[in-house]
Short mmCIF file of C-alpha atoms and ligand atoms in Angstrom, two decimals:
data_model
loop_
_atom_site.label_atom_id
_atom_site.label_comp_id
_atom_site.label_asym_id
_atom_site.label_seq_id
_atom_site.Cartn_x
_atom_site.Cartn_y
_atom_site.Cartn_z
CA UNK A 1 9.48 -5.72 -15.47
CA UNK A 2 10.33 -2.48 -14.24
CA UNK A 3 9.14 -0.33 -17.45
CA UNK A 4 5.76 -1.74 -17.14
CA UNK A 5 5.58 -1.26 -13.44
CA UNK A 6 7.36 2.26 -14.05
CA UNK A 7 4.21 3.10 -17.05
CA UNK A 8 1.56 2.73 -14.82
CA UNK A 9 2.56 4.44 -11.73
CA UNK A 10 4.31 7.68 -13.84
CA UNK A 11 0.26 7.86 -14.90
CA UNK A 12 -1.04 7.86 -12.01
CA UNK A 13 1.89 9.95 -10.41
CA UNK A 14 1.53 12.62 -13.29
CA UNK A 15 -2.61 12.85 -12.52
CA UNK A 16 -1.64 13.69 -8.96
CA UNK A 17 0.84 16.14 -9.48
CA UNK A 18 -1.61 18.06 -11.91
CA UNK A 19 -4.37 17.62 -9.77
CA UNK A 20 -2.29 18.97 -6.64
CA UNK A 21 -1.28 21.93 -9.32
CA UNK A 22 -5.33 22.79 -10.28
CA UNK A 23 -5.77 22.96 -6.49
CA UNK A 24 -3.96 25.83 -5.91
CA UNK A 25 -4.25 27.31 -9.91
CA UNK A 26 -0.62 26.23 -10.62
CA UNK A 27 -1.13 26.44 -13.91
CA UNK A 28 1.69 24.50 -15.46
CA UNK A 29 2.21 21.01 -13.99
CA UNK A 30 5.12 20.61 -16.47
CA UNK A 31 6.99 22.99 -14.60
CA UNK A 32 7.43 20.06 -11.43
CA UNK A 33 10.59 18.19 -12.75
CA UNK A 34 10.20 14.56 -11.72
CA UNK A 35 13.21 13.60 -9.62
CA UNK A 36 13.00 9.36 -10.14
CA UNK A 37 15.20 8.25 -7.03
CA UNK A 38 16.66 4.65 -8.04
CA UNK A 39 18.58 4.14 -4.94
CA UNK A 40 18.25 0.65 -3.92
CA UNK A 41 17.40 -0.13 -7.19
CA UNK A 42 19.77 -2.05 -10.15
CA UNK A 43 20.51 -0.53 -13.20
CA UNK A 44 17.48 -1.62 -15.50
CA UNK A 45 15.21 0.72 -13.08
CA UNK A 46 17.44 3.60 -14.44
CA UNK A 47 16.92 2.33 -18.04
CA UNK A 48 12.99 1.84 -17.28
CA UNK A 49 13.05 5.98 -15.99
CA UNK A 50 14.67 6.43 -19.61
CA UNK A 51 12.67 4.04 -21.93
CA UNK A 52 9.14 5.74 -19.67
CA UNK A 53 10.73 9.21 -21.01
CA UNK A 54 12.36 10.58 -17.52
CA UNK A 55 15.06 12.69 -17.55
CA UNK A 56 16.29 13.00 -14.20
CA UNK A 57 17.52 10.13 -11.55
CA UNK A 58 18.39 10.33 -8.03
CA UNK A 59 20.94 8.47 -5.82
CA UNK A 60 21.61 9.57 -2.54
CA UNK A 61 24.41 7.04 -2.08
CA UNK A 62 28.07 7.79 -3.82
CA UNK A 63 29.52 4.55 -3.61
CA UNK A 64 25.89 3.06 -5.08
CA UNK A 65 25.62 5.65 -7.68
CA UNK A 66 29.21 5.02 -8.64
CA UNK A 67 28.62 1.33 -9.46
CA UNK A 68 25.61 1.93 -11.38
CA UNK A 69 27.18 5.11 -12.99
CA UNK A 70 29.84 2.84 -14.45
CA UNK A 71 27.79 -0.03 -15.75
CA UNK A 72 25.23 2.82 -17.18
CA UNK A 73 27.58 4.06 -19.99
CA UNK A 74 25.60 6.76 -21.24
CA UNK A 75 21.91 6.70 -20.74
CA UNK A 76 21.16 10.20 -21.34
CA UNK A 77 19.72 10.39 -18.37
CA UNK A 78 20.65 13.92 -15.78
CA UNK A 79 21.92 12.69 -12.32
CA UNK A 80 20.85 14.27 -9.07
CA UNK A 81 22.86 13.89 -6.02
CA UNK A 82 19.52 13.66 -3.13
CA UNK A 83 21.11 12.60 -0.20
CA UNK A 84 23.60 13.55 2.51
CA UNK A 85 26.68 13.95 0.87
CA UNK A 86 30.49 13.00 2.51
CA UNK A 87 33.38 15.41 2.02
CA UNK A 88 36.08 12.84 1.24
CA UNK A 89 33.34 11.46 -1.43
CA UNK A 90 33.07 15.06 -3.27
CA UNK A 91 35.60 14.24 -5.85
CA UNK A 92 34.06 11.26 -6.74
CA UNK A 93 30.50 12.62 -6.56
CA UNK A 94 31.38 16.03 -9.02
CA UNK A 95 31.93 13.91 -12.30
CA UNK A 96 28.66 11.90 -12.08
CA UNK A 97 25.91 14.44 -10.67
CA UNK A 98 24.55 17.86 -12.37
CA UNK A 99 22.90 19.12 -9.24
CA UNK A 100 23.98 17.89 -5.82
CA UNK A 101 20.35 18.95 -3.52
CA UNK A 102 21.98 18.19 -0.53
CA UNK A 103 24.41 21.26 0.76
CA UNK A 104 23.64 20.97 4.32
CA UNK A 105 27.03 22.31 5.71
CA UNK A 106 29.27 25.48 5.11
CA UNK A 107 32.34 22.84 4.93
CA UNK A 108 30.74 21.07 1.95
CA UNK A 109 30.23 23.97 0.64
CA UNK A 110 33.78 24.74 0.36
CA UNK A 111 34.67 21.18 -0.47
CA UNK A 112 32.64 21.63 -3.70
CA UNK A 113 34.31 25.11 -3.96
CA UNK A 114 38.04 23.35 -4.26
CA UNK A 115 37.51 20.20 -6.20
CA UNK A 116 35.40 22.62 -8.83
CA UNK A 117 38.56 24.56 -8.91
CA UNK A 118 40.64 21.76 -9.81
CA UNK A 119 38.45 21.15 -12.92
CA UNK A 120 38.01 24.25 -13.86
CA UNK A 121 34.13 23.93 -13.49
CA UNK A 122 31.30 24.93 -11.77
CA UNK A 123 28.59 23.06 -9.50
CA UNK A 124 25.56 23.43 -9.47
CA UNK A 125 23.65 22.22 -5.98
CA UNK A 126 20.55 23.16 -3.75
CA UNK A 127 21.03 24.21 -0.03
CA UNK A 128 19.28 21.76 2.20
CA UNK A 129 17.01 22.90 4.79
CA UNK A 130 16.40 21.38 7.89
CA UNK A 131 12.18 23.18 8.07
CA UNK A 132 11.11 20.66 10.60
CA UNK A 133 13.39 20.92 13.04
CA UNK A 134 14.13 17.44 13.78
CA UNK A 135 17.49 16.29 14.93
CA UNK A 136 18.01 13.80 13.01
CA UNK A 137 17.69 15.53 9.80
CA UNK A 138 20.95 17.31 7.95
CA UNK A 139 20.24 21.02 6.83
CA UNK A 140 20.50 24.43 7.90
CA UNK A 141 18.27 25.43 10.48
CA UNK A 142 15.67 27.96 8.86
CA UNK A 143 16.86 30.81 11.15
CA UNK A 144 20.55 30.98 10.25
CA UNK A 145 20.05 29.29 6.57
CA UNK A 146 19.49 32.65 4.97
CA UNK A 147 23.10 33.61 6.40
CA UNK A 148 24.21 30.14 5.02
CA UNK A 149 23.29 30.70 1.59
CA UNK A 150 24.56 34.19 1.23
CA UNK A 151 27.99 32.87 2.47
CA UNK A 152 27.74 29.73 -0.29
CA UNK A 153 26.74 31.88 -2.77
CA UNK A 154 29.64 33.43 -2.53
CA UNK A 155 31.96 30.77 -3.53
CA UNK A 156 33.26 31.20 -7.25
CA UNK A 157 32.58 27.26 -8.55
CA UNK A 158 29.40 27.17 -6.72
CA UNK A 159 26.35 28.06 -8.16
CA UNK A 160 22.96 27.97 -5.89
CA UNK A 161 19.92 27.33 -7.95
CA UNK A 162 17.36 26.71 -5.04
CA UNK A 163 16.37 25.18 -1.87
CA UNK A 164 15.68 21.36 -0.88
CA UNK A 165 14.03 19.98 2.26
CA UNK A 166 12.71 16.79 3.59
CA UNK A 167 9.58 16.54 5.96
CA UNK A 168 9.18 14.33 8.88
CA UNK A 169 7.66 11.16 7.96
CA UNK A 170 4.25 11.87 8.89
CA UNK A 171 0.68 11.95 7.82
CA UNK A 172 -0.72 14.47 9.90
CA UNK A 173 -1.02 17.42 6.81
CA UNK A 174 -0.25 20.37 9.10
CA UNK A 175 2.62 19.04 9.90
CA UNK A 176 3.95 19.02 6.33
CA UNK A 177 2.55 22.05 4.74
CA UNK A 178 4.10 24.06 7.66
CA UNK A 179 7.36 22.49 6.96
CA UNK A 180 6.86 22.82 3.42
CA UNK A 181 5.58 26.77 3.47
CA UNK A 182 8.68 27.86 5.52
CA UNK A 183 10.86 26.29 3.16
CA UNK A 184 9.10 28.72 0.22
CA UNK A 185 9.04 31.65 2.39
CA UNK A 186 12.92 31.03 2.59
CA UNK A 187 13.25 30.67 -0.79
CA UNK A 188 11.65 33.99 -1.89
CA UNK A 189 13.91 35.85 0.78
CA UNK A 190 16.53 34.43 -0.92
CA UNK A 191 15.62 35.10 -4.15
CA UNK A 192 14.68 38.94 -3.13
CA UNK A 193 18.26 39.34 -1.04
CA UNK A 194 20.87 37.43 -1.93
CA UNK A 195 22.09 38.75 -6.12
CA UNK A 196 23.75 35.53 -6.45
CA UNK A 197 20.63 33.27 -5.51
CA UNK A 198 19.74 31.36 -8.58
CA UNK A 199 15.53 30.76 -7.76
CA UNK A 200 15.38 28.36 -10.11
CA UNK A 201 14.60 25.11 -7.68
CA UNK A 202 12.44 24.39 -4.75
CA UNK A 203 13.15 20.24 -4.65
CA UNK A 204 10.56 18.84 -1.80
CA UNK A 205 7.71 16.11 -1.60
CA UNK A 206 8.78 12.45 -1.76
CA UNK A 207 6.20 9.81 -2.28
CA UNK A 208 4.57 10.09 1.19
CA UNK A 209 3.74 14.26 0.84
CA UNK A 210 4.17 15.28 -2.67
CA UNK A 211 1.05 16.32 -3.19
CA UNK A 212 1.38 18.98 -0.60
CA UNK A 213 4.68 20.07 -1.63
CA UNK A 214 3.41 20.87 -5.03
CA UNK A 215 0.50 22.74 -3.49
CA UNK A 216 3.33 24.69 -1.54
CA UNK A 217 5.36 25.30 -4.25
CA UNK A 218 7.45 23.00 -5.29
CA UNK A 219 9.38 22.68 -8.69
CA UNK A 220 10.71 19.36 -8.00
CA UNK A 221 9.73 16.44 -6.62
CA UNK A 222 11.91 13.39 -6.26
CA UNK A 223 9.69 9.74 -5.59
CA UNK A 224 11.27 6.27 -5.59
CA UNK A 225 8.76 4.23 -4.09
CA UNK A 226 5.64 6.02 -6.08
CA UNK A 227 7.25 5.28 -9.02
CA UNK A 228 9.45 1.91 -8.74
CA UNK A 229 7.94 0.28 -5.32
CA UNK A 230 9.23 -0.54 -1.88
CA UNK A 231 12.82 -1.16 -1.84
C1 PLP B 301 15.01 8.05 -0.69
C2 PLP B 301 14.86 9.49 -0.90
C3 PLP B 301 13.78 10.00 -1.62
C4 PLP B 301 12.66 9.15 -2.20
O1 PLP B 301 11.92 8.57 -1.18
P1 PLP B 301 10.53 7.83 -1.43
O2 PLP B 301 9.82 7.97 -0.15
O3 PLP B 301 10.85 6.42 -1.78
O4 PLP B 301 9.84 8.54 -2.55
C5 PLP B 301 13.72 11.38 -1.81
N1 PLP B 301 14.65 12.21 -1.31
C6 PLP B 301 15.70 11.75 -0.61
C7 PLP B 301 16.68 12.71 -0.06
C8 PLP B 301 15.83 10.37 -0.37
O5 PLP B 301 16.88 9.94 0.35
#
């Protein structure tokens, strides 16, 4: 049930993504990884993203992820931390996730620092940007989040690969591209000042703005309800 669903909208999702890539002469749609986000969906939506080829899912709850994580056994699938992550649920979140995209405080940051210590590893996340401005969303304001990243990027068992941010939930397309734009002009100040800044990731667009977040740049898009319905 989900795989067939899963077929047809990855089509139609893939079309739009190249077509929002001609647009603005992007020549390589390839290069937009496909973030599917199965929260608030059961396992056999993570085993339609892998039978429909994906590579990547998304929870952005621990405890959720956890449950599905242990019924999974190994899918071969890469899993993406997306949302707002806990402190006291970092040392359950490390073993399960190869990018966390949601670093949205210098005290995560150093969570992730100590329990990647204690396994002798390193973690690869995203700093989350708060481009809108709205209160209710976690991230660094755009102001100070150049001085964030420079201070996480620091840290010995942290790598930064890149930048994440959420828009408002909005269709007025201003709106978005502005939010989406300051988040790229970030992300090449970054990538020109800080040594340690790994540009390898811009993750923004979800299934209401993607298109626009691939015009502005980005390299990864992450889209539950595009791909797998409402929850
Ligand atoms: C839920 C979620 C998504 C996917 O949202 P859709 O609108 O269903 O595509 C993407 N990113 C984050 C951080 C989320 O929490």
């Amino acid at each position: 049930m989900y795989l067939e669903r899963l077929e047809r909208s990855l089509a139609d999702v893939r079309r739009r993504i190249s077509e929002a890539c001609e647009r603005v002469g992007r020549s390589d749609p390839e290069a937009v990884t496909l973030v599917a986000v199965t929260k608030g969906h059961p396992l056999p939506a993570l085993e339609a993203a892998r039978d429909a080829g994906l590579e990547v899912i998304g929870e952005s709850r621990v405890q959720e992820a956890e449950e599905k994580f242990e019924m999974a056994g190994d899918l071969g699938l890469d899993w993406h931390m997306v949302g707002h992550l806990q402190r006291n649920k970092v040392k359950t979140a490390l073993p399960m996730f190869e990018l966390i995209h949601s670093v949205d405080s210098r005290r995560l940051a150093r969570e992730i620092e100590k329990e990647s210590g204690k396994r002798g590893r390193e973690t690869s996340v995203l700093v989350q940007v708060n481009a809108s401005g709205e209160a209710s969303k976690y991230g660094f304001a755009v102001e100070s989040a150049s001085d964030e990243v420079h201070e996480i990027c620091a840290l010995e068992n942290v790598r930064v690969l890149g930048l994440m941010t959420m828009a408002p939930y909005t269709d007025e397309e201003a709106v978005l591209r502005k939010t989406f734009r300051r988040t790229r002009e970030l992300f090449d100040r970054c990538a020109d000042g800080i040594a340690r800044f790994e540009a390898r990731h811009l993750s923004m667009g979800m299934t209401n703005d993607f298109e626009i977040a691939v015009e502005e740049g980005a390299t990864m898009v992450r889209l539950g309800t595009a791909l797998f319905g409402e929850r």
